[in-house]
PDB file of N, CA and C in Angstrom:
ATOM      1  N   UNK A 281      31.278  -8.168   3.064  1.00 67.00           N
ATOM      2  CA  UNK A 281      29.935  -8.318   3.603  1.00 67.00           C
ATOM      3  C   UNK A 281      29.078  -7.098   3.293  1.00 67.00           C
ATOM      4  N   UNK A 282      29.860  -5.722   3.185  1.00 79.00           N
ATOM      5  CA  UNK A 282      29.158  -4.575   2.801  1.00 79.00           C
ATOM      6  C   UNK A 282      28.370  -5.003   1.642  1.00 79.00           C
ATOM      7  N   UNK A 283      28.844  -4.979   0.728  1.00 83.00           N
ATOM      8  CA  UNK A 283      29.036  -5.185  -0.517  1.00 83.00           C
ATOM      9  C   UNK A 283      27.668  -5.915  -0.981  1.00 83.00           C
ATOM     10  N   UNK A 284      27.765  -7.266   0.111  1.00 84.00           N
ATOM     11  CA  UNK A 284      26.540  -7.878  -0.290  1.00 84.00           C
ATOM     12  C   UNK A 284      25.412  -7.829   0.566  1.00 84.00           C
ATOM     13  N   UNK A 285      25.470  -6.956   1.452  1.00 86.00           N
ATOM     14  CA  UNK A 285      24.072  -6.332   1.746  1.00 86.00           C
ATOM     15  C   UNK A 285      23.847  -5.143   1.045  1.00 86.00           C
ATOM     16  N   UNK A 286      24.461  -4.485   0.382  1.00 86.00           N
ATOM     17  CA  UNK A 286      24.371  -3.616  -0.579  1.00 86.00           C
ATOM     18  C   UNK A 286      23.574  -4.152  -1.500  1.00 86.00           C
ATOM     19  N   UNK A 287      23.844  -5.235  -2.619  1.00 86.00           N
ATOM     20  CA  UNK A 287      23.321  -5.927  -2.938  1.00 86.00           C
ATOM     21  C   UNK A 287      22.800  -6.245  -3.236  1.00 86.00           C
ATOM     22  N   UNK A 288      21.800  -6.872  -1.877  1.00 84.00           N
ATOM     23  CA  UNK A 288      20.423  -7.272  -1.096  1.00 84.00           C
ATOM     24  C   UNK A 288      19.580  -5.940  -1.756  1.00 84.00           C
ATOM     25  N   UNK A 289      20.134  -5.183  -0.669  1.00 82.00           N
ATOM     26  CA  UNK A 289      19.244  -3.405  -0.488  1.00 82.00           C
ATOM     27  C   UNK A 289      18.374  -3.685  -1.769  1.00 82.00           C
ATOM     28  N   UNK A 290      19.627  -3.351  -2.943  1.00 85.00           N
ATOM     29  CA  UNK A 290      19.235  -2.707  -4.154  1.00 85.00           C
ATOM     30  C   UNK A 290      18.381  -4.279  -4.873  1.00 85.00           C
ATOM     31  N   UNK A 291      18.317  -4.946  -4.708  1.00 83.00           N
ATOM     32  CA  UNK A 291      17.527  -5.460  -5.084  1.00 83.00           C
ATOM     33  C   UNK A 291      15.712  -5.805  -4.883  1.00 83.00           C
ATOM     34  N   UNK A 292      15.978  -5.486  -3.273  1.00 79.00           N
ATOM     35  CA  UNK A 292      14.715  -5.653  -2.488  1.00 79.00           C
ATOM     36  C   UNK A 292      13.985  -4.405  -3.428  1.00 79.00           C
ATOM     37  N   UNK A 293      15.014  -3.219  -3.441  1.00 81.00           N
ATOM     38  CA  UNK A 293      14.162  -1.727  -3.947  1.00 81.00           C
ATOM     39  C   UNK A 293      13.729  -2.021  -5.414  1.00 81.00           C
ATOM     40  N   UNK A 294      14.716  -2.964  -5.892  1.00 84.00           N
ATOM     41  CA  UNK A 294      14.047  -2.745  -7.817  1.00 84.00           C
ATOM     42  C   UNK A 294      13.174  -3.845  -7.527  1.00 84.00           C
ATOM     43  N   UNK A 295      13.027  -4.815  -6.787  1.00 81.00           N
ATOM     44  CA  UNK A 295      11.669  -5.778  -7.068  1.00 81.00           C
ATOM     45  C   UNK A 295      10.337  -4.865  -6.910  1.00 81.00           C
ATOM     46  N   UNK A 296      10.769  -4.074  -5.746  1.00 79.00           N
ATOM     47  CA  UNK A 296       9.502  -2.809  -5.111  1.00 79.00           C
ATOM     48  C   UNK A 296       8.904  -1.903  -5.906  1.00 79.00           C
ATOM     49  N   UNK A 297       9.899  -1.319  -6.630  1.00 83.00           N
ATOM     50  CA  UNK A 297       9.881  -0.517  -7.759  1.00 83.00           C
ATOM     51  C   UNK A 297       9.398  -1.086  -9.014  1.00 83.00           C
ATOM     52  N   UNK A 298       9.946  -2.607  -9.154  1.00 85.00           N
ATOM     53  CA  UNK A 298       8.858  -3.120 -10.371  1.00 85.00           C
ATOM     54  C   UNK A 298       7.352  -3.153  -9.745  1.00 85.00           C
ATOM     55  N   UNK A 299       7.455  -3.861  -8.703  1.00 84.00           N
ATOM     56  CA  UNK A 299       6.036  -3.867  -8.282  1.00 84.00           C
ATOM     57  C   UNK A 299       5.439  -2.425  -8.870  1.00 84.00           C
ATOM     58  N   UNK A 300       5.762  -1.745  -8.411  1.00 83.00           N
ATOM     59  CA  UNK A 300       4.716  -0.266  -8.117  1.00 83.00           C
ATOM     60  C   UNK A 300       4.833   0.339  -9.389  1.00 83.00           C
ATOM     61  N   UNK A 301       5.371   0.015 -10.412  1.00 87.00           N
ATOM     62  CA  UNK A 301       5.627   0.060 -12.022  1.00 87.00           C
ATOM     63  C   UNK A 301       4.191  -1.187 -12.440  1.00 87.00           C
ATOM     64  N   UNK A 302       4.274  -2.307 -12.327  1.00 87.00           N
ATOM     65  CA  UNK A 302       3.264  -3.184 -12.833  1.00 87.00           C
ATOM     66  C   UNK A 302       1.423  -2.886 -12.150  1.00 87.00           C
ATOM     67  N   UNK A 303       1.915  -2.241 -10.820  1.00 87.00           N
ATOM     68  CA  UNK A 303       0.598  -2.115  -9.991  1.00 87.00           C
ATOM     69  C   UNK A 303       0.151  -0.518 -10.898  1.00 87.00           C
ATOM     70  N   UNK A 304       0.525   0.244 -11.424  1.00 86.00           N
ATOM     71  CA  UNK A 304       0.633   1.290 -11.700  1.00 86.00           C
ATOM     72  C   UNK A 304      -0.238   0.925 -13.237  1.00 86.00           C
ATOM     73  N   UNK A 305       0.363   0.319 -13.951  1.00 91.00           N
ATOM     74  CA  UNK A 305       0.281  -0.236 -15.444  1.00 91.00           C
ATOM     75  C   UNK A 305      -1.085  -1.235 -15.225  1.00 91.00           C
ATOM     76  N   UNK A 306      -1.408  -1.799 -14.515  1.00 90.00           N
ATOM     77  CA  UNK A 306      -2.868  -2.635 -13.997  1.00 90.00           C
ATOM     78  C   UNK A 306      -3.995  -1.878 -14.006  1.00 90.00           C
ATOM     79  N   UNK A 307      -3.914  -1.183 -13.075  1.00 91.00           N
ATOM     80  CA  UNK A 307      -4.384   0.313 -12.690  1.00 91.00           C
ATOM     81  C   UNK A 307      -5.636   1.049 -13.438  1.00 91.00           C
ATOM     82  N   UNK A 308      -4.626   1.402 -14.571  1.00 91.00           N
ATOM     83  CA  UNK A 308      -4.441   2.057 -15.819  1.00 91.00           C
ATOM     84  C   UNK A 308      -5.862   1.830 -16.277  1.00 91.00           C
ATOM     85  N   UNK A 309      -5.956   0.568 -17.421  1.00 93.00           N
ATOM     86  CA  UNK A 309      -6.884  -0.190 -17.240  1.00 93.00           C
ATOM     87  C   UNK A 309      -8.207  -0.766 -16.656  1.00 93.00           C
ATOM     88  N   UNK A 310      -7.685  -0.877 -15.898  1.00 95.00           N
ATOM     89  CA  UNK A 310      -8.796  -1.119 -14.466  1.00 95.00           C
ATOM     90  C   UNK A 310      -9.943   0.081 -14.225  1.00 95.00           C
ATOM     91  N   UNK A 311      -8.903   1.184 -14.169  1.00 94.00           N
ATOM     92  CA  UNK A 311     -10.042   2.278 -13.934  1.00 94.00           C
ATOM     93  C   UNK A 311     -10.861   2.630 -15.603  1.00 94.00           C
ATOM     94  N   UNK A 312     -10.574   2.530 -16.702  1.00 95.00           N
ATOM     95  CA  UNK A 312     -11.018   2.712 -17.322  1.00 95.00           C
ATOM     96  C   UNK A 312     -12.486   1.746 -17.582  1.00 95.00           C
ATOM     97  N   UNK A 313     -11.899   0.365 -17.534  1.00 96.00           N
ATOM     98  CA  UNK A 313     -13.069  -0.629 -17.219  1.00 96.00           C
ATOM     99  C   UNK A 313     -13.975  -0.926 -16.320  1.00 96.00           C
ATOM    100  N   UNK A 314     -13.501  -0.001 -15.574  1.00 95.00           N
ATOM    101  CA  UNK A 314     -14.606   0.464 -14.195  1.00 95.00           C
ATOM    102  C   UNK A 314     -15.595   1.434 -14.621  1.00 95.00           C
ATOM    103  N   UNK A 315     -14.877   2.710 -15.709  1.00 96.00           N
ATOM    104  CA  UNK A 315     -15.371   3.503 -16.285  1.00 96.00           C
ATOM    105  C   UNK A 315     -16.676   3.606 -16.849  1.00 96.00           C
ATOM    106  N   UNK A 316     -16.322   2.030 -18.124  1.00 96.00           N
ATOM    107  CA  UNK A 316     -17.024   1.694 -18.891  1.00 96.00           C
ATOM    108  C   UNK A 316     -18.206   1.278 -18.573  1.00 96.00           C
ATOM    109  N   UNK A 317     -17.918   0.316 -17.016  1.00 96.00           N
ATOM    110  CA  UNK A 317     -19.344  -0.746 -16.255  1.00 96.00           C
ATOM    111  C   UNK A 317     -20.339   0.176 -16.009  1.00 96.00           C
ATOM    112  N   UNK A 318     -19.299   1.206 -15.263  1.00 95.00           N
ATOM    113  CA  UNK A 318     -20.553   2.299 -14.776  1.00 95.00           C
ATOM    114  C   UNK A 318     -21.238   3.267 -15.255  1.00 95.00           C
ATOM    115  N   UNK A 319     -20.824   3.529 -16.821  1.00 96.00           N
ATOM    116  CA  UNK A 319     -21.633   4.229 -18.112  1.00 96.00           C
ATOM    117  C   UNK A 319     -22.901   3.212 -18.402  1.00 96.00           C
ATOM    118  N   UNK A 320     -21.759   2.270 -19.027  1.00 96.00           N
ATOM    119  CA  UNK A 320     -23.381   0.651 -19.175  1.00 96.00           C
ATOM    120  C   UNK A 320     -24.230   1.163 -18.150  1.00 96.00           C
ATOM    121  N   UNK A 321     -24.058   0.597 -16.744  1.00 94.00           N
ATOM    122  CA  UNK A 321     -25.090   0.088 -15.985  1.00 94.00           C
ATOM    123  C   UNK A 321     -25.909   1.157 -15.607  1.00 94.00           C
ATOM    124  N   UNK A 322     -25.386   2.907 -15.518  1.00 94.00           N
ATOM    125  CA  UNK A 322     -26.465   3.583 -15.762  1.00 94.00           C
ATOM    126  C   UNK A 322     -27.917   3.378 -16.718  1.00 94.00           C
ATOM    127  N   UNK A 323     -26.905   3.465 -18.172  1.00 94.00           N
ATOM    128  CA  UNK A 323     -28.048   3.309 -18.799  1.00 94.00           C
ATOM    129  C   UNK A 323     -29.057   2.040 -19.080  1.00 94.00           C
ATOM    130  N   UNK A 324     -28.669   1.011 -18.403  1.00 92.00           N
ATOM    131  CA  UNK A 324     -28.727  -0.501 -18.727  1.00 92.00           C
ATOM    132  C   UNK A 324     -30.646  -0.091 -17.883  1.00 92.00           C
ATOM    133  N   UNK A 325     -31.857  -0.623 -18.146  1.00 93.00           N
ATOM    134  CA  UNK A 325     -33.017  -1.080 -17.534  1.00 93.00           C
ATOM    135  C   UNK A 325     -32.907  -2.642 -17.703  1.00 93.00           C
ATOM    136  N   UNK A 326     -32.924  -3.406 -18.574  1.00 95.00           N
ATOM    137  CA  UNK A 326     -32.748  -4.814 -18.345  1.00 95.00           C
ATOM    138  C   UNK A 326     -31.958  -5.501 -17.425  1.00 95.00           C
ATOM    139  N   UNK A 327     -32.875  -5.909 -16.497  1.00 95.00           N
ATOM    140  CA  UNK A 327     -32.293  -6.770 -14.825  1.00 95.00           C
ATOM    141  C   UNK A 327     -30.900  -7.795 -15.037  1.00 95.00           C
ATOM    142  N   UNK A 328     -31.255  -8.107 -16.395  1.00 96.00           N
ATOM    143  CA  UNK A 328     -30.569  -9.615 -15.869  1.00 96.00           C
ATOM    144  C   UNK A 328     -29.051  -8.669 -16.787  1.00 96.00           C
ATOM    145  N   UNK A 329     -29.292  -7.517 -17.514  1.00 95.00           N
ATOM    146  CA  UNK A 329     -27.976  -7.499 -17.925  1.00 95.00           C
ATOM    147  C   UNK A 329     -27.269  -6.511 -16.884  1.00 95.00           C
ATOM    148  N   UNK A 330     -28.001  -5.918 -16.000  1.00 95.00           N
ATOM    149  CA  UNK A 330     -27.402  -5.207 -15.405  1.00 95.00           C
ATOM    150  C   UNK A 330     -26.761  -6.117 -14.161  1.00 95.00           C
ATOM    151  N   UNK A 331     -27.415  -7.012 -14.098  1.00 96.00           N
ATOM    152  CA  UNK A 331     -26.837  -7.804 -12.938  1.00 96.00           C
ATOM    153  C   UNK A 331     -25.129  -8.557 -13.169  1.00 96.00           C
ATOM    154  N   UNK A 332     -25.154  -8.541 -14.758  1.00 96.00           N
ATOM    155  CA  UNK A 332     -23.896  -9.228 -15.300  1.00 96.00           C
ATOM    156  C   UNK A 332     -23.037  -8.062 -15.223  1.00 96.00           C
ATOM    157  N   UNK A 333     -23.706  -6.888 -15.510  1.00 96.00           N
ATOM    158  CA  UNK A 333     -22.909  -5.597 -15.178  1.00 96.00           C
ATOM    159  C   UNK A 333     -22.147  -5.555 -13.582  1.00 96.00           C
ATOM    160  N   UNK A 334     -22.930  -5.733 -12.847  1.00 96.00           N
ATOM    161  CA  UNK A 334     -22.717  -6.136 -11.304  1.00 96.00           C
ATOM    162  C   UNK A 334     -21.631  -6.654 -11.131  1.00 96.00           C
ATOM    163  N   UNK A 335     -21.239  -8.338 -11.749  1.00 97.00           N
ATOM    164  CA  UNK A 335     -20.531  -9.098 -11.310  1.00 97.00           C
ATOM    165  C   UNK A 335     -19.320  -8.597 -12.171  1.00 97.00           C
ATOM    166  N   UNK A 336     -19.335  -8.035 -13.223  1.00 96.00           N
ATOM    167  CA  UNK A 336     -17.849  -7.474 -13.663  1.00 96.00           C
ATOM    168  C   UNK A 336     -17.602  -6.412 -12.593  1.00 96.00           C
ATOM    169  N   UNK A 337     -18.060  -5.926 -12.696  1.00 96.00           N
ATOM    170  CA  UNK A 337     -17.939  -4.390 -11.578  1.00 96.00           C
ATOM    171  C   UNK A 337     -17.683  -5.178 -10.200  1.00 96.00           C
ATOM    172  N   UNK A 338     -17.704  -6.044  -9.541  1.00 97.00           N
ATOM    173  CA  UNK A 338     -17.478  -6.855  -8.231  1.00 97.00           C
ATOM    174  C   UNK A 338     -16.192  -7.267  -8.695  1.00 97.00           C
ATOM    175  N   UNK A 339     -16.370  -7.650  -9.955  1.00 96.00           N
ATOM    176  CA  UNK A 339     -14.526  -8.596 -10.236  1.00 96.00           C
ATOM    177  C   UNK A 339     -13.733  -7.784 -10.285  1.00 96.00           C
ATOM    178  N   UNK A 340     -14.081  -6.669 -10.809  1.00 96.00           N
ATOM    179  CA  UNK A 340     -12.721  -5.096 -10.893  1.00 96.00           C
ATOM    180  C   UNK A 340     -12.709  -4.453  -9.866  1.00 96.00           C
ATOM    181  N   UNK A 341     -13.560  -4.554  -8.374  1.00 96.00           N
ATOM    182  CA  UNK A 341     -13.372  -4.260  -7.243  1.00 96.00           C
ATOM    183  C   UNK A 341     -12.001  -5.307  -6.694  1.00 96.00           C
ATOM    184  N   UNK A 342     -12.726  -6.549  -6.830  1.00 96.00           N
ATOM    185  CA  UNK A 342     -11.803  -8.005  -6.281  1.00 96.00           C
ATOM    186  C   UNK A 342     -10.243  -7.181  -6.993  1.00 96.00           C
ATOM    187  N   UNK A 343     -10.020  -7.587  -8.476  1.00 94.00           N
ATOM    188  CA  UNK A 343      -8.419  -7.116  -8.868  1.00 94.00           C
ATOM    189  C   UNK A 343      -8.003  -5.782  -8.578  1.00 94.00           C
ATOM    190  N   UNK A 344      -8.907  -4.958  -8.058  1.00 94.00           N
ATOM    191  CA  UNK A 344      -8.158  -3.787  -7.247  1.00 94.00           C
ATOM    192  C   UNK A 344      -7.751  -3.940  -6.177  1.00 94.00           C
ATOM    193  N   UNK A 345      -8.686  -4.141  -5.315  1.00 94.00           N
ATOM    194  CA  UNK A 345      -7.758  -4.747  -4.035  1.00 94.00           C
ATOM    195  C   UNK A 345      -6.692  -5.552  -3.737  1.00 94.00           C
ATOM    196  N   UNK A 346      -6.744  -6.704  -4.958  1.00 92.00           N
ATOM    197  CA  UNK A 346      -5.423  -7.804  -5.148  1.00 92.00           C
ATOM    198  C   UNK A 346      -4.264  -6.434  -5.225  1.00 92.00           C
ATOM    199  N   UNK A 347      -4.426  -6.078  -6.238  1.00 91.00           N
ATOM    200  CA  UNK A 347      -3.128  -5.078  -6.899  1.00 91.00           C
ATOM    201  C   UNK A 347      -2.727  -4.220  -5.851  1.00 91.00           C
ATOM    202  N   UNK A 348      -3.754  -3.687  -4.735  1.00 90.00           N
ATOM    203  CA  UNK A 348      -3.000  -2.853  -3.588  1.00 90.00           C
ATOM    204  C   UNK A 348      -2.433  -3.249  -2.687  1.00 90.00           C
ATOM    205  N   UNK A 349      -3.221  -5.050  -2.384  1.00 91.00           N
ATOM    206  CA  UNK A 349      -2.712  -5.628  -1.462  1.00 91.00           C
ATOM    207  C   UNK A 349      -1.314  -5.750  -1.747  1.00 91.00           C
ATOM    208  N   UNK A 350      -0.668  -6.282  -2.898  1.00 86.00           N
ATOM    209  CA  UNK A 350       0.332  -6.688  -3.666  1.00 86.00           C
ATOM    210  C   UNK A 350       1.242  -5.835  -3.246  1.00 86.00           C
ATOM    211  N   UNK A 351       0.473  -4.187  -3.626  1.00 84.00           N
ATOM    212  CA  UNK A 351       2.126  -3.086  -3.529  1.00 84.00           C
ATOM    213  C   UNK A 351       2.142  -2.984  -2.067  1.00 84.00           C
ATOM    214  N   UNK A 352       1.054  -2.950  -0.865  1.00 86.00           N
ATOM    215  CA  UNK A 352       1.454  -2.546   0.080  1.00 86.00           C
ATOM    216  C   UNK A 352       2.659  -3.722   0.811  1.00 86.00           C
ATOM    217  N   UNK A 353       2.435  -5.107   0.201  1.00 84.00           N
ATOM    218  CA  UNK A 353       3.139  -6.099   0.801  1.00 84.00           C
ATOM    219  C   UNK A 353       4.528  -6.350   0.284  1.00 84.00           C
ATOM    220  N   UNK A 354       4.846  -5.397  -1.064  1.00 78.00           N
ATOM    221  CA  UNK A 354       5.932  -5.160  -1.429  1.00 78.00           C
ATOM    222  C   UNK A 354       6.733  -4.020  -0.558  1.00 78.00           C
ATOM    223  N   UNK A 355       5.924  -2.834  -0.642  1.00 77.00           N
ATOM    224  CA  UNK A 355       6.575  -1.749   0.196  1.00 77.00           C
ATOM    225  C   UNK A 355       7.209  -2.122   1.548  1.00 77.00           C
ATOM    226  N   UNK A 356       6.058  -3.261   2.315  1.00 82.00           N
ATOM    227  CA  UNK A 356       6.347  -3.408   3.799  1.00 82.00           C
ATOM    228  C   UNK A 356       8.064  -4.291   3.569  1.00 82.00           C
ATOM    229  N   UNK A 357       8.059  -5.131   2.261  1.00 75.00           N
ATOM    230  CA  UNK A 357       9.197  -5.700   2.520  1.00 75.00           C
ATOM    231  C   UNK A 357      10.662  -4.884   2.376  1.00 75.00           C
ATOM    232  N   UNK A 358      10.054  -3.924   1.693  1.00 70.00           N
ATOM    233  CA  UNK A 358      11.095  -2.829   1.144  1.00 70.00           C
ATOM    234  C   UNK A 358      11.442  -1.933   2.060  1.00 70.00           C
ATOM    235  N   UNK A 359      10.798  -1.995   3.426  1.00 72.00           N
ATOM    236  CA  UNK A 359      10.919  -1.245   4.405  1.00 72.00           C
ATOM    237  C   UNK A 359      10.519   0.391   4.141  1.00 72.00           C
ATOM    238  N   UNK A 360       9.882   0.524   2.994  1.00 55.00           N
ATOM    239  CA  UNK A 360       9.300   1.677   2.909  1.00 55.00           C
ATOM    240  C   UNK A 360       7.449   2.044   2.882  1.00 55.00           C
ATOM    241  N   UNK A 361       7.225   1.046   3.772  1.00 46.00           N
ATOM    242  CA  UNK A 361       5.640   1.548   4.275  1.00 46.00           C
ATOM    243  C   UNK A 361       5.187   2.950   4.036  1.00 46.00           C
ATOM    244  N   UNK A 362       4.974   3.319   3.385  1.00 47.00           N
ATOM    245  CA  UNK A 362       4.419   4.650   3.432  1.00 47.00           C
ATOM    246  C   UNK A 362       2.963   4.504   2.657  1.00 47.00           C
ATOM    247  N   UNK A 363       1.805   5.476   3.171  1.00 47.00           N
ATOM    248  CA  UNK A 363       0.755   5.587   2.695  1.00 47.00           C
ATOM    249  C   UNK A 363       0.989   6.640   1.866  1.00 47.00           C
ATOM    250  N   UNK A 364      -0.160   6.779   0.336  1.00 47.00           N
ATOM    251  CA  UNK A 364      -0.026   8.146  -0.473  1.00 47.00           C
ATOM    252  C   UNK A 364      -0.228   9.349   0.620  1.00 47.00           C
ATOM    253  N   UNK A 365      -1.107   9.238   1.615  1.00 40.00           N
ATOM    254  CA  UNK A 365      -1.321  10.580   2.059  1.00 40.00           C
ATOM    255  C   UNK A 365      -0.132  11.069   3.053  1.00 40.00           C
ATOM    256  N   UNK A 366       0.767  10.068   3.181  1.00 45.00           N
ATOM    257  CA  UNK A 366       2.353  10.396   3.863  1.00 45.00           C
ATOM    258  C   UNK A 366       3.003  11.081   2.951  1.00 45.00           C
ATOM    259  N   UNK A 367       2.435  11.152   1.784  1.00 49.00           N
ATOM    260  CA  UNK A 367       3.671  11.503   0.405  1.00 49.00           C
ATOM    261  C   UNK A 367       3.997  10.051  -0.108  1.00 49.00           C
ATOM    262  N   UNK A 368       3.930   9.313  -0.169  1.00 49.00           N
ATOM    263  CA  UNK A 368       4.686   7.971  -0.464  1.00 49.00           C
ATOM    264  C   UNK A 368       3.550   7.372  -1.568  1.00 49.00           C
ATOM    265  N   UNK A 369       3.637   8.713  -2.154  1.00 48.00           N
ATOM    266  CA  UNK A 369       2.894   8.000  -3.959  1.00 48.00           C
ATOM    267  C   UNK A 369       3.656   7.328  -4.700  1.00 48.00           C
ATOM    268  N   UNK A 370       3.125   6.496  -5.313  1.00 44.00           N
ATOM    269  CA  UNK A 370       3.758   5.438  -6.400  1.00 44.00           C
ATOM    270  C   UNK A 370       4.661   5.839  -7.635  1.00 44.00           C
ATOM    271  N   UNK A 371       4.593   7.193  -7.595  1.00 38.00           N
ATOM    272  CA  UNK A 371       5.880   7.273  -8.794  1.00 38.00           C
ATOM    273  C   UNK A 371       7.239   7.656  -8.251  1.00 38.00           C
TER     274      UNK A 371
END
């Protein structure tokens, strides 16, 4: 019975650990294309393109929050809740 809650453990931790490996690798990305919206839309004066600027920049808000929601609901299952400012950064 050890054995196979052992098991368990180590599996719950590498699903967690992929998580926070894929949320990490999303990320990445994300902030760069956040980067990009908010260079554009400085310089952008045309309304209607800045407004399209808007709704990307709203959608890369939306998949950030997905992606944190994701790791924090991994961690909670992993029994390791921790916030970054606990120390409980993602690498």
């Amino acid at each position: 019975m050890r054995g196979r809650s052992r098991r368990i453990a180590r599996g719950v931790r590498a699903r967690a650990d992929f998580i926070t490996k894929c949320a990490h690798e999303l990320r990445t990305p994300l902030t760069g294309t956040k980067g990009y919206v908010y260079t554009l839309h400085r310089a952008e004066s045309d309304p209607a393109k800045a407004a399209k600027l808007d709704v990307i920049n709203g959608e890369c808000e939306r998949l950030g929050y997905l992606i944190e929601y994701r790791l924090e609901l991994a961690r909670a299952r992993a029994g390791g809740r921790r916030r970054r400012a606990e120390g409980g950064g993602e690498r």
